[in-house]
mmCIF file of C-alpha atoms and ligand atoms in Angstrom:
data_model
loop_
_atom_site.group_PDB
_atom_site.id
_atom_site.type_symbol
_atom_site.label_atom_id
_atom_site.label_comp_id
_atom_site.label_asym_id
_atom_site.label_seq_id
_atom_site.Cartn_x
_atom_site.Cartn_y
_atom_site.Cartn_z
ATOM 1 C CA UNK Q 1 0.000 0.000 0.000
ATOM 2 C CA UNK Q 2 0.861 3.668 -0.184
ATOM 3 C CA UNK Q 3 3.095 5.183 2.471
ATOM 4 C CA UNK Q 4 1.434 8.107 4.216
ATOM 5 C CA UNK Q 5 2.998 10.242 6.930
ATOM 6 C CA UNK Q 6 1.222 12.721 9.160
ATOM 7 C CA UNK Q 7 2.840 15.516 11.153
ATOM 8 C CA UNK Q 8 1.920 18.666 13.043
ATOM 9 C CA UNK Q 9 3.904 21.846 12.507
ATOM 10 C CA UNK Q 10 4.022 25.438 13.733
ATOM 11 C CA UNK Q 11 1.804 26.536 16.625
ATOM 12 C CA UNK Q 12 -0.268 23.805 18.274
ATOM 13 C CA UNK Q 13 -4.041 23.857 18.651
ATOM 14 C CA UNK Q 14 -6.740 21.732 20.211
ATOM 15 C CA UNK Q 15 -8.163 19.134 17.845
ATOM 16 C CA UNK Q 16 -4.860 18.337 16.137
ATOM 17 C CA UNK Q 17 -4.856 14.938 17.861
ATOM 18 C CA UNK Q 18 -8.262 14.145 16.501
ATOM 19 C CA UNK Q 19 -7.003 14.948 12.994
ATOM 20 C CA UNK Q 20 -3.906 12.773 13.480
ATOM 21 C CA UNK Q 21 -6.067 9.941 14.752
ATOM 22 C CA UNK Q 22 -8.412 10.152 11.779
ATOM 23 C CA UNK Q 23 -5.516 10.153 9.298
ATOM 24 C CA UNK Q 24 -4.012 7.063 10.914
ATOM 25 C CA UNK Q 25 -7.241 5.107 11.113
ATOM 26 C CA UNK Q 26 -8.570 6.094 7.719
ATOM 27 C CA UNK Q 27 -5.153 5.365 6.239
ATOM 28 C CA UNK Q 28 -5.059 1.882 7.764
ATOM 29 C CA UNK Q 29 -8.672 1.302 6.740
ATOM 30 C CA UNK Q 30 -7.849 1.940 3.081
ATOM 31 C CA UNK Q 31 -4.777 -0.286 3.252
ATOM 32 C CA UNK Q 32 -1.979 2.262 3.470
ATOM 33 C CA UNK Q 33 1.097 2.180 5.680
ATOM 34 C CA UNK Q 34 0.841 5.172 8.013
ATOM 35 C CA UNK Q 35 3.687 6.896 9.823
ATOM 36 C CA UNK Q 36 3.947 9.623 12.418
ATOM 37 C CA UNK Q 37 6.617 12.209 11.972
ATOM 38 C CA UNK Q 38 7.338 13.659 15.400
ATOM 39 C CA UNK Q 39 8.304 17.297 16.007
ATOM 40 C CA UNK Q 40 7.164 18.576 12.617
ATOM 41 C CA UNK Q 41 9.743 19.333 9.926
ATOM 42 C CA UNK Q 42 12.511 18.983 12.511
ATOM 43 C CA UNK Q 43 11.650 15.301 12.898
ATOM 44 C CA UNK Q 44 11.521 14.889 9.137
ATOM 45 C CA UNK Q 45 14.991 16.418 8.756
ATOM 46 C CA UNK Q 46 16.475 14.503 11.717
ATOM 47 C CA UNK Q 47 14.802 11.178 10.886
ATOM 48 C CA UNK Q 48 15.705 8.268 13.178
ATOM 49 C CA UNK Q 49 13.209 7.715 15.995
ATOM 50 C CA UNK Q 50 11.174 10.663 14.812
ATOM 51 C CA UNK Q 51 9.590 8.623 12.019
ATOM 52 C CA UNK Q 52 7.562 5.710 13.364
ATOM 53 C CA UNK Q 53 4.966 3.466 11.847
ATOM 54 C CA UNK Q 54 1.525 3.846 13.415
ATOM 55 C CA UNK Q 55 -1.033 1.191 14.137
ATOM 56 C CA UNK Q 56 -4.696 1.247 15.094
ATOM 57 C CA UNK Q 57 -4.062 1.433 18.815
ATOM 58 C CA UNK Q 58 -1.256 3.981 18.687
ATOM 59 C CA UNK Q 59 -3.912 6.675 18.346
ATOM 60 C CA UNK Q 60 -6.245 5.387 21.070
ATOM 61 C CA UNK Q 61 -6.930 7.761 23.906
ATOM 62 C CA UNK Q 62 -5.679 10.952 22.279
ATOM 63 C CA UNK Q 63 -8.862 12.506 20.890
ATOM 64 C CA UNK Q 64 -9.622 14.265 24.185
ATOM 65 C CA UNK Q 65 -6.143 15.735 24.618
ATOM 66 C CA UNK Q 66 -5.207 19.317 23.843
ATOM 67 C CA UNK Q 67 -2.044 20.185 21.907
ATOM 68 C CA UNK Q 68 -0.441 17.559 19.703
ATOM 69 C CA UNK Q 69 0.887 14.288 21.136
ATOM 70 C CA UNK Q 70 3.324 13.823 18.239
ATOM 71 C CA UNK Q 71 4.952 17.179 18.974
ATOM 72 C CA UNK Q 72 5.349 20.293 16.886
ATOM 73 C CA UNK Q 73 8.334 22.504 16.234
ATOM 74 C CA UNK Q 74 9.686 25.334 14.194
ATOM 75 C CA UNK Q 75 12.549 24.232 11.998
ATOM 76 C CA UNK Q 76 15.067 26.555 10.360
ATOM 77 C CA UNK Q 77 16.840 23.729 8.483
ATOM 78 C CA UNK Q 78 13.763 22.886 6.453
ATOM 79 C CA UNK Q 79 13.855 26.396 4.990
ATOM 80 C CA UNK Q 80 17.206 25.496 3.369
ATOM 81 C CA UNK Q 81 17.651 23.089 0.475
ATOM 82 C CA UNK Q 82 20.155 21.036 2.460
ATOM 83 C CA UNK Q 83 17.564 20.390 5.182
ATOM 84 C CA UNK Q 84 14.879 19.465 2.680
ATOM 85 C CA UNK Q 85 17.300 17.034 1.038
ATOM 86 C CA UNK Q 86 17.818 15.224 4.333
ATOM 87 C CA UNK Q 87 14.059 15.202 4.883
ATOM 88 C CA UNK Q 88 13.493 13.712 1.413
ATOM 89 C CA UNK Q 89 16.053 10.993 2.061
ATOM 90 C CA UNK Q 90 14.410 10.062 5.357
ATOM 91 C CA UNK Q 91 11.003 9.797 3.707
ATOM 92 C CA UNK Q 92 12.317 7.691 0.829
ATOM 93 C CA UNK Q 93 14.002 5.268 3.208
ATOM 94 C CA UNK Q 94 10.504 4.593 4.608
ATOM 95 C CA UNK Q 95 8.777 4.627 1.207
ATOM 96 C CA UNK Q 96 6.722 7.666 2.187
ATOM 97 C CA UNK Q 97 5.473 9.729 -0.758
ATOM 98 C CA UNK Q 98 2.271 11.056 0.767
ATOM 99 C CA UNK Q 99 2.267 13.752 3.418
ATOM 100 C CA UNK Q 100 -0.504 15.131 5.570
ATOM 101 C CA UNK Q 101 0.626 18.411 7.081
ATOM 102 C CA UNK Q 102 -1.354 19.937 9.918
ATOM 103 C CA UNK Q 103 -0.214 23.491 10.598
ATOM 104 C CA UNK Q 104 -0.533 27.132 9.658
ATOM 105 C CA UNK Q 105 0.181 28.920 6.375
ATOM 106 C CA UNK Q 106 3.952 28.752 6.981
ATOM 107 C CA UNK Q 107 3.879 24.975 7.307
ATOM 108 C CA UNK Q 108 1.701 24.617 4.222
ATOM 109 C CA UNK Q 109 3.996 26.894 2.225
ATOM 110 C CA UNK Q 110 6.952 24.746 3.243
ATOM 111 C CA UNK Q 111 5.143 21.577 2.157
ATOM 112 C CA UNK Q 112 4.319 23.054 -1.231
ATOM 113 C CA UNK Q 113 7.909 24.119 -1.761
ATOM 114 C CA UNK Q 114 9.079 20.636 -0.806
ATOM 115 C CA UNK Q 115 6.781 19.119 -3.403
ATOM 116 C CA UNK Q 116 7.956 21.501 -6.126
ATOM 117 C CA UNK Q 117 11.544 20.697 -5.202
ATOM 118 C CA UNK Q 118 11.043 16.943 -4.891
ATOM 119 C CA UNK Q 119 12.298 15.813 -8.312
ATOM 120 C CA UNK Q 120 15.490 17.826 -8.147
ATOM 121 C CA UNK Q 121 16.081 16.779 -4.518
ATOM 122 C CA UNK Q 122 15.852 13.157 -5.601
ATOM 123 C CA UNK Q 123 18.247 13.684 -8.483
ATOM 124 C CA UNK Q 124 20.756 15.242 -6.106
ATOM 125 C CA UNK Q 125 20.379 12.349 -3.664
ATOM 126 C CA UNK Q 126 21.060 9.871 -6.473
ATOM 127 C CA UNK Q 127 24.056 11.890 -7.618
ATOM 128 C CA UNK Q 128 25.449 11.908 -4.072
ATOM 129 C CA UNK Q 129 24.906 8.179 -3.793
ATOM 130 C CA UNK Q 130 22.457 8.582 -0.897
ATOM 131 C CA UNK Q 131 19.612 6.788 -2.654
ATOM 132 C CA UNK Q 132 19.548 4.361 -5.573
ATOM 133 C CA UNK Q 133 18.090 4.919 -9.051
ATOM 134 C CA UNK Q 134 15.388 2.386 -8.125
ATOM 135 C CA UNK Q 135 14.454 4.300 -4.971
ATOM 136 C CA UNK Q 136 14.315 7.469 -7.020
ATOM 137 C CA UNK Q 137 11.963 5.884 -9.564
ATOM 138 C CA UNK Q 138 9.747 4.226 -6.957
ATOM 139 C CA UNK Q 139 9.272 7.515 -5.096
ATOM 140 C CA UNK Q 140 9.099 9.864 -8.066
ATOM 141 C CA UNK Q 141 6.042 11.851 -6.932
ATOM 142 C CA UNK Q 142 5.256 13.499 -3.634
ATOM 143 C CA UNK Q 143 1.612 14.146 -2.806
ATOM 144 C CA UNK Q 144 0.660 16.530 -0.074
ATOM 145 C CA UNK Q 145 -2.580 17.478 1.637
ATOM 146 C CA UNK Q 146 -2.911 20.183 4.269
ATOM 147 C CA UNK Q 147 -5.179 20.839 7.209
ATOM 148 C CA UNK Q 148 -5.127 24.084 9.101
ATOM 149 C CA UNK Q 149 -4.600 23.886 12.846
ATOM 150 C CA UNK Q 150 -4.796 27.373 14.332
ATOM 151 C CA UNK Q 151 -6.784 28.861 17.184
ATOM 152 C CA UNK Q 152 -6.953 32.249 15.446
ATOM 153 C CA UNK Q 153 -9.224 31.214 12.557
ATOM 154 C CA UNK Q 154 -6.909 33.248 10.374
ATOM 155 C CA UNK Q 155 -6.762 31.086 7.242
ATOM 156 C CA UNK Q 156 -8.529 31.962 3.980
ATOM 157 C CA UNK Q 157 -10.563 29.248 2.338
ATOM 158 C CA UNK Q 158 -12.073 27.522 5.366
ATOM 159 C CA UNK Q 159 -14.967 28.552 7.583
ATOM 160 C CA UNK Q 160 -13.169 27.299 10.684
ATOM 161 C CA UNK Q 161 -9.655 26.175 11.500
ATOM 162 C CA UNK Q 162 -8.996 23.291 13.888
ATOM 163 C CA UNK Q 163 -8.728 24.697 17.426
ATOM 164 C CA UNK Q 164 -10.696 27.927 17.120
ATOM 165 C CA UNK Q 165 -13.850 26.614 18.722
ATOM 166 C CA UNK Q 166 -11.973 25.186 21.723
ATOM 167 C CA UNK Q 167 -10.069 28.442 22.220
ATOM 168 C CA UNK Q 168 -13.392 30.274 22.234
ATOM 169 C CA UNK Q 169 -14.648 27.915 24.940
ATOM 170 C CA UNK Q 170 -11.551 28.702 27.030
ATOM 171 C CA UNK Q 171 -12.082 32.437 26.616
ATOM 172 C CA UNK Q 172 -15.767 32.272 27.449
ATOM 173 C CA UNK Q 173 -15.080 30.229 30.593
ATOM 174 C CA UNK Q 174 -12.515 32.827 31.651
ATOM 175 C CA UNK Q 175 -14.829 35.761 30.975
ATOM 176 C CA UNK Q 176 -17.648 34.115 32.936
ATOM 177 C CA UNK Q 177 -15.313 33.425 35.846
ATOM 178 C CA UNK Q 178 -14.013 36.972 35.842
ATOM 179 C CA UNK Q 179 -17.479 38.471 35.477
ATOM 180 C CA UNK Q 180 -18.493 36.802 38.746
ATOM 181 C CA UNK Q 181 -15.695 38.377 40.745
ATOM 182 C CA UNK Q 182 -16.015 41.688 38.858
ATOM 183 C CA UNK Q 183 -19.679 41.820 39.861
ATOM 184 C CA UNK Q 184 -18.870 41.395 43.538
ATOM 185 C CA UNK Q 185 -16.437 44.304 43.598
ATOM 186 C CA UNK Q 186 -17.977 46.493 40.893
ATOM 187 C CA UNK Q 187 -14.850 46.223 38.819
ATOM 188 C CA UNK Q 188 -13.948 46.781 35.229
ATOM 189 C CA UNK Q 189 -11.977 43.943 33.623
ATOM 190 C CA UNK Q 190 -9.900 44.134 30.474
ATOM 191 C CA UNK Q 191 -9.083 40.763 28.928
ATOM 192 C CA UNK Q 192 -6.392 40.396 26.316
ATOM 193 C CA UNK Q 193 -7.024 37.486 23.969
ATOM 194 C CA UNK Q 194 -4.929 35.975 21.165
ATOM 195 C CA UNK Q 195 -5.188 37.121 17.547
ATOM 196 C CA UNK Q 196 -2.312 39.084 16.024
ATOM 197 C CA UNK Q 197 -3.848 39.737 12.632
ATOM 198 C CA UNK Q 198 -7.284 38.304 13.158
ATOM 199 C CA UNK Q 199 -9.851 39.535 15.646
ATOM 200 C CA UNK Q 200 -12.156 36.542 15.291
ATOM 201 C CA UNK Q 201 -11.593 35.228 18.838
ATOM 202 C CA UNK Q 202 -12.054 38.656 20.440
ATOM 203 C CA UNK Q 203 -15.095 39.502 18.339
ATOM 204 C CA UNK Q 204 -16.973 36.241 18.820
ATOM 205 C CA UNK Q 205 -16.038 36.067 22.509
ATOM 206 C CA UNK Q 206 -17.320 39.634 22.965
ATOM 207 C CA UNK Q 207 -20.613 38.837 21.253
ATOM 208 C CA UNK Q 208 -21.163 35.684 23.271
ATOM 209 C CA UNK Q 209 -20.079 36.989 26.669
ATOM 210 C CA UNK Q 210 -21.986 40.286 26.755
ATOM 211 C CA UNK Q 211 -18.812 42.353 26.751
ATOM 212 C CA UNK Q 212 -19.166 46.145 26.766
ATOM 213 C CA UNK Q 213 -16.421 46.890 24.285
ATOM 214 C CA UNK Q 214 -14.039 45.066 21.974
ATOM 215 C CA UNK Q 215 -10.880 46.116 20.154
ATOM 216 C CA UNK Q 216 -9.872 44.118 17.044
ATOM 217 C CA UNK Q 217 -7.236 44.684 14.359
ATOM 218 C CA UNK Q 218 -9.692 44.707 11.439
ATOM 219 C CA UNK Q 219 -11.814 47.555 12.707
ATOM 220 C CA UNK Q 220 -9.761 50.242 14.459
ATOM 221 C CA UNK Q 221 -11.950 52.428 16.680
ATOM 222 C CA UNK Q 222 -12.633 56.086 15.831
ATOM 223 C CA UNK Q 223 -10.042 58.710 16.827
ATOM 224 C CA UNK Q 224 -12.049 59.649 19.917
ATOM 225 C CA UNK Q 225 -12.285 56.082 21.184
ATOM 226 C CA UNK Q 226 -11.297 56.983 24.721
ATOM 227 C CA UNK Q 227 -14.254 59.339 24.966
ATOM 228 C CA UNK Q 228 -16.568 56.752 23.400
ATOM 229 C CA UNK Q 229 -15.568 53.914 25.669
ATOM 230 C CA UNK Q 230 -15.872 56.092 28.773
ATOM 231 C CA UNK Q 231 -19.353 57.232 27.779
ATOM 232 C CA UNK Q 232 -20.382 53.652 27.149
ATOM 233 C CA UNK Q 233 -19.050 52.388 30.474
ATOM 234 C CA UNK Q 234 -20.626 55.307 32.380
ATOM 235 C CA UNK Q 235 -23.947 54.612 30.705
ATOM 236 C CA UNK Q 236 -23.804 50.911 31.647
ATOM 237 C CA UNK Q 237 -23.083 51.766 35.267
ATOM 238 C CA UNK Q 238 -25.862 54.354 35.365
ATOM 239 C CA UNK Q 239 -28.284 51.626 34.256
ATOM 240 C CA UNK Q 240 -27.315 49.552 37.257
ATOM 241 C CA UNK Q 241 -24.629 47.323 35.787
ATOM 242 C CA UNK Q 242 -22.041 46.485 38.444
ATOM 243 C CA UNK Q 243 -19.211 45.425 36.194
ATOM 244 C CA UNK Q 244 -17.637 45.988 32.803
ATOM 245 C CA UNK Q 245 -15.906 43.563 30.494
ATOM 246 C CA UNK Q 246 -13.665 44.773 27.688
ATOM 247 C CA UNK Q 247 -11.920 42.450 25.244
ATOM 248 C CA UNK Q 248 -8.729 43.448 23.494
ATOM 249 C CA UNK Q 249 -7.245 41.315 20.713
ATOM 250 C CA UNK Q 250 -3.462 41.001 20.865
ATOM 251 C CA UNK Q 251 -3.156 42.799 17.528
ATOM 252 C CA UNK Q 252 -5.657 45.606 18.237
ATOM 253 C CA UNK Q 253 -4.618 48.895 16.647
ATOM 254 C CA UNK Q 254 -5.861 52.451 16.220
ATOM 255 C CA UNK Q 255 -6.514 54.313 12.963
ATOM 256 C CA UNK Q 256 -2.794 55.041 12.624
ATOM 257 C CA UNK Q 257 -1.791 51.426 13.038
ATOM 258 C CA UNK Q 258 -0.466 51.978 16.579
ATOM 259 C CA UNK Q 259 -1.128 49.201 19.081
ATOM 260 C CA UNK Q 260 -4.029 49.573 21.480
ATOM 261 C CA UNK Q 261 -2.882 47.640 24.520
ATOM 262 C CA UNK Q 262 -4.839 46.528 27.569
ATOM 263 C CA UNK Q 263 -2.619 48.897 29.591
ATOM 264 C CA UNK Q 264 -3.569 51.856 27.392
ATOM 265 C CA UNK Q 265 -7.277 51.075 27.758
ATOM 266 C CA UNK Q 266 -6.878 50.706 31.513
ATOM 267 C CA UNK Q 267 -5.134 54.065 31.769
ATOM 268 C CA UNK Q 268 -7.992 55.791 29.946
ATOM 269 C CA UNK Q 269 -10.612 54.243 32.223
ATOM 270 C CA UNK Q 270 -8.731 54.862 35.453
ATOM 271 C CA UNK Q 271 -7.783 58.440 34.544
ATOM 272 C CA UNK Q 272 -11.165 59.471 33.245
ATOM 273 C CA UNK Q 273 -13.625 57.395 35.273
ATOM 274 C CA UNK Q 274 -11.677 56.267 38.319
ATOM 275 C CA UNK Q 275 -13.147 52.738 38.047
ATOM 276 C CA UNK Q 276 -11.361 49.903 39.824
ATOM 277 C CA UNK Q 277 -9.873 48.335 36.675
ATOM 278 C CA UNK Q 278 -7.907 45.105 36.278
ATOM 279 C CA UNK Q 279 -6.200 43.401 33.379
ATOM 280 C CA UNK Q 280 -6.139 39.670 32.659
ATOM 281 C CA UNK Q 281 -3.965 38.348 29.850
ATOM 282 C CA UNK Q 282 -5.281 34.910 28.951
ATOM 283 C CA UNK Q 283 -2.191 33.858 26.988
ATOM 284 C CA UNK Q 284 -1.559 30.174 26.410
ATOM 285 C CA UNK Q 285 -4.538 29.097 28.488
ATOM 286 C CA UNK Q 286 -6.400 29.645 25.219
ATOM 287 C CA UNK Q 287 -4.381 26.943 23.482
ATOM 288 C CA UNK Q 288 -4.748 24.476 26.313
ATOM 289 C CA UNK Q 289 -7.467 22.327 27.773
ATOM 290 C CA UNK Q 290 -9.503 19.689 26.087
ATOM 291 C CA UNK Q 291 -10.757 20.119 22.529
ATOM 292 C CA UNK Q 292 -14.452 20.884 22.084
ATOM 293 C CA UNK Q 293 -16.776 18.383 20.428
ATOM 294 C CA UNK Q 294 -16.775 20.643 17.360
ATOM 295 C CA UNK Q 295 -12.977 20.582 17.023
ATOM 296 C CA UNK Q 296 -12.843 16.813 17.584
ATOM 297 C CA UNK Q 297 -15.399 16.288 14.868
ATOM 298 C CA UNK Q 298 -13.676 18.782 12.570
ATOM 299 C CA UNK Q 299 -10.392 16.908 13.022
ATOM 300 C CA UNK Q 300 -12.113 13.569 12.322
ATOM 301 C CA UNK Q 301 -13.793 14.727 9.156
ATOM 302 C CA UNK Q 302 -10.849 16.645 7.784
ATOM 303 C CA UNK Q 303 -8.435 13.817 8.573
ATOM 304 C CA UNK Q 304 -10.581 11.255 6.809
ATOM 305 C CA UNK Q 305 -11.031 13.509 3.772
ATOM 306 C CA UNK Q 306 -7.279 14.169 3.662
ATOM 307 C CA UNK Q 307 -6.578 10.448 3.296
ATOM 308 C CA UNK Q 308 -9.204 10.084 0.579
ATOM 309 C CA UNK Q 309 -7.620 12.988 -1.294
ATOM 310 C CA UNK Q 310 -4.212 11.286 -1.130
ATOM 311 C CA UNK Q 311 -5.603 7.948 -2.267
ATOM 312 C CA UNK Q 312 -7.191 9.583 -5.304
ATOM 313 C CA UNK Q 313 -4.177 11.748 -6.139
ATOM 314 C CA UNK Q 314 -2.218 11.155 -9.325
ATOM 315 C CA UNK Q 315 0.854 12.857 -10.723
ATOM 316 C CA UNK Q 316 -1.212 15.743 -12.068
ATOM 317 C CA UNK Q 317 -3.080 16.460 -8.827
ATOM 318 C CA UNK Q 318 -2.362 19.859 -7.306
ATOM 319 C CA UNK Q 319 -1.942 19.978 -3.525
ATOM 320 C CA UNK Q 320 -5.129 20.703 -1.634
ATOM 321 C CA UNK Q 321 -6.087 21.814 1.810
ATOM 322 C CA UNK Q 322 -9.126 20.321 3.483
ATOM 323 C CA UNK Q 323 -11.516 23.074 4.391
ATOM 324 C CA UNK Q 324 -14.893 23.416 6.038
ATOM 325 C CA UNK Q 325 -17.440 24.869 3.654
ATOM 326 C CA UNK Q 326 -20.781 25.192 5.375
ATOM 327 C CA UNK Q 327 -21.081 21.771 6.898
ATOM 328 C CA UNK Q 328 -18.927 19.934 4.379
ATOM 329 C CA UNK Q 329 -15.259 18.951 4.471
ATOM 330 C CA UNK Q 330 -14.067 19.856 0.986
ATOM 331 C CA UNK Q 331 -10.793 20.101 -0.938
ATOM 332 C CA UNK Q 332 -9.569 23.523 -2.036
ATOM 333 C CA UNK Q 333 -6.313 24.443 -3.816
ATOM 334 C CA UNK Q 334 -3.589 24.749 -1.197
ATOM 335 C CA UNK Q 335 -1.477 27.480 -2.718
ATOM 336 C CA UNK Q 336 -4.481 29.611 -3.652
ATOM 337 C CA UNK Q 337 -5.527 29.697 0.003
ATOM 338 C CA UNK Q 338 -2.009 30.340 1.266
ATOM 339 C CA UNK Q 339 -1.516 33.231 -1.171
ATOM 340 C CA UNK Q 340 -4.855 34.728 -0.219
ATOM 341 C CA UNK Q 341 -4.022 34.429 3.481
ATOM 342 C CA UNK Q 342 -0.732 36.220 2.841
ATOM 343 C CA UNK Q 343 -2.521 38.895 0.799
ATOM 344 C CA UNK Q 344 -4.861 39.515 3.722
ATOM 345 C CA UNK Q 345 -1.878 39.943 6.057
ATOM 346 C CA UNK Q 346 -0.406 42.459 3.591
ATOM 347 C CA UNK Q 347 -3.666 44.372 3.322
ATOM 348 C CA UNK Q 348 -3.833 44.543 7.119
ATOM 349 C CA UNK Q 349 -0.291 45.881 7.256
ATOM 350 C CA UNK Q 350 -1.181 48.510 4.667
ATOM 351 C CA UNK Q 351 -4.245 49.409 6.749
ATOM 352 C CA UNK Q 352 -6.700 48.383 4.025
ATOM 353 C CA UNK Q 353 -8.984 46.834 6.595
ATOM 354 C CA UNK Q 354 -12.130 46.609 4.490
ATOM 355 C CA UNK Q 355 -10.220 44.884 1.712
ATOM 356 C CA UNK Q 356 -8.712 42.446 4.207
ATOM 357 C CA UNK Q 357 -12.080 41.524 5.672
ATOM 358 C CA UNK Q 358 -13.593 41.092 2.212
ATOM 359 C CA UNK Q 359 -10.764 38.851 1.058
ATOM 360 C CA UNK Q 360 -11.049 36.730 4.148
ATOM 361 C CA UNK Q 361 -14.618 35.755 3.293
ATOM 362 C CA UNK Q 362 -15.354 32.417 1.726
ATOM 363 C CA UNK Q 363 -14.557 31.543 -1.936
HETATM 364 P P1 ADP Y 401 2.720 28.178 10.872
HETATM 365 O O1 ADP Y 401 2.720 26.904 10.112
HETATM 366 O O2 ADP Y 401 1.906 28.064 12.128
HETATM 367 O O3 ADP Y 401 2.371 29.371 10.021
HETATM 368 P P2 ADP Y 401 5.563 28.864 10.789
HETATM 369 O O4 ADP Y 401 5.381 29.986 9.831
HETATM 370 O O5 ADP Y 401 6.488 29.090 11.937
HETATM 371 O O6 ADP Y 401 4.194 28.401 11.462
HETATM 372 O O7 ADP Y 401 6.064 27.592 9.971
HETATM 373 C C1 ADP Y 401 6.339 26.382 10.614
HETATM 374 C C2 ADP Y 401 7.534 25.709 9.965
HETATM 375 O O8 ADP Y 401 7.255 25.470 8.580
HETATM 376 C C3 ADP Y 401 8.804 26.549 9.954
HETATM 377 O O9 ADP Y 401 9.524 26.433 11.167
HETATM 378 C C4 ADP Y 401 9.563 25.943 8.786
HETATM 379 O O10 ADP Y 401 10.217 24.745 9.160
HETATM 380 C C5 ADP Y 401 8.447 25.595 7.810
HETATM 381 N N1 ADP Y 401 8.293 26.684 6.840
HETATM 382 C C6 ADP Y 401 7.564 27.822 6.950
HETATM 383 N N2 ADP Y 401 7.677 28.595 5.857
HETATM 384 C C7 ADP Y 401 8.518 27.945 5.026
HETATM 385 C C8 ADP Y 401 9.058 28.208 3.723
HETATM 386 N N3 ADP Y 401 8.765 29.318 3.045
HETATM 387 N N4 ADP Y 401 9.898 27.289 3.187
HETATM 388 C C9 ADP Y 401 10.212 26.168 3.833
HETATM 389 N N5 ADP Y 401 9.744 25.864 5.055
HETATM 390 C C10 ADP Y 401 8.918 26.720 5.652
#
């Protein structure tokens, strides 16, 4: 059968284990040999114990775990040709010519580059005597399929990325917990949540937790935001509300592209209203904890579809990423999505927020 390897790369997210599990079990079900590559591209470059064959039970009891049990890493060597050559050799020695990469746009870009480079990497390996002509022929084509694991929901081409829903659960639990203590002491709480270029977590958490105000990168507040927020908070208190909740995305900015930090918001509120104001930075708590049912199911469905895509792939098949479209796991062109995601990041940097939001939409 075909040799398939699955690995997780870049930042971790809840639900990655479910995706790994589905790839392994679907792969075995269709008669493939399935391998884990531990520690992302680093494990692929280093080889050895990092590449291990999986069996049905090696993915038992992982679906409920956060993070990724096969490890993830950032790997500088894979960015160089030399590193990719070592990675190619390690794959060929195991007869692996099908890769399932679970990561962000960086990891997917790397996989695409690897595929484009594959033929010339193999020729070099033959020339250097590291693999035989037969090995080169038997492994002539590399197929890749991607899945996006990211809590930020920052990837173009899919409705949801694996991990976003669980991160939202973490944030909502934290806001509810904080709201209880804020109520007791009539406090104002500012929560910083993750999202450098994408305010999805902050926005959805604000909507679903009855927050008073939210700052996101895609929609910088008006110039007089300090006045606006103070008026809003005063109004809430005058109507009998005993607490205030404000969410600030990590990447929140003003009209000039300057960061709006939790500290800056606190200073405004303390100086102008004198409210007892506290800051909570949620940080990596958002990446932790158990994956939600939604993320487990998303991982299952995407993982299974990824294997089907590999089984159907031929030499002319372009790499795809498995995306959620409505309620369907579908295949979309990998590089198209990556390029669009990068274009959105550029538009954000150039402060073309409307354009960025439009581009991020489906299709
Ligand atoms: P993410 O996948 O979450 O966007 P990174 O951008 O850090 O995270 O990418 C993860 C890893 O993918 C990098 O450490 C590197 O090994 C590999 N990678 C990223 N971009 C490239 C690239 N252009 N060429 C080769 N490898 C890359």
